[in-house]
Every structure is written in structure tokens, then in C-alpha cells.
Amino acid sequence: MAGASVTRTSQLALQEQRLK
């Protein structure tokens, strides 16, 4: 399930960029 972890991290990063 490593892929799920990577996807989750990517989503969080995108959200942070949008907030900024």
C-alpha cells in the first residue's frame, strides 16, 4: 500500500500550495 501513502502525501502538498 505504499502507493496510497505517496498519493496521500501528494494531495496534502497540493492543498498546502493552494492555501499559500
Coordinates of N, CA and C in Angstrom, one line a residue:
M1 N 0.8 -1.2 0.0 CA 0.0 0.0 0.0 C 0.9 1.3 0.0
A2 N 2.1 1.1 -0.5 CA 3.0 2.3 -0.5 C 2.4 3.4 -1.4
G3 N 1.8 3.0 -2.5 CA 1.2 3.9 -3.5 C 0.2 4.8 -2.8
A4 N -0.6 4.3 -1.9 CA -1.6 5.1 -1.2 C -1.0 6.2 -0.4
S5 N 0.1 5.8 0.3 CA 0.8 6.8 1.1 C 1.4 7.9 0.3
V6 N 1.9 7.6 -0.9 CA 2.5 8.6 -1.7 C 1.4 9.5 -2.3
T7 N 0.3 8.9 -2.6 CA -0.9 9.7 -3.2 C -1.4 10.7 -2.1
R8 N -1.5 10.1 -0.9 CA -2.0 10.9 0.2 C -1.1 12.1 0.5
T9 N 0.2 11.9 0.5 CA 1.2 12.9 0.7 C 1.1 14.0 -0.4
S10 N 0.9 13.5 -1.6 CA 0.9 14.4 -2.8 C -0.3 15.3 -2.6
Q11 N -1.5 14.8 -2.2 CA -2.7 15.6 -2.0 C -2.5 16.6 -1.0
L12 N -1.8 16.3 0.1 CA -1.6 17.2 1.2 C -0.7 18.4 0.7
A13 N 0.3 18.0 -0.1 CA 1.2 19.0 -0.6 C 0.5 20.0 -1.5
L14 N -0.4 19.5 -2.4 CA -1.2 20.3 -3.3 C -2.1 21.3 -2.5
Q15 N -2.7 20.8 -1.5 CA -3.6 21.6 -0.6 C -2.8 22.7 0.0
E16 N -1.6 22.4 0.5 CA -0.8 23.5 1.1 C -0.4 24.5 0.1
Q17 N -0.1 24.1 -1.1 CA 0.3 25.1 -2.1 C -0.9 26.0 -2.4
R18 N -2.1 25.4 -2.5 CA -3.3 26.2 -2.8 C -3.5 27.2 -1.7
L19 N -3.3 26.8 -0.4 CA -3.5 27.7 0.7 C -2.6 28.9 0.6
K20 N -1.4 28.6 0.2 CA -0.4 29.7 0.0 C -0.8 30.5 -1.2

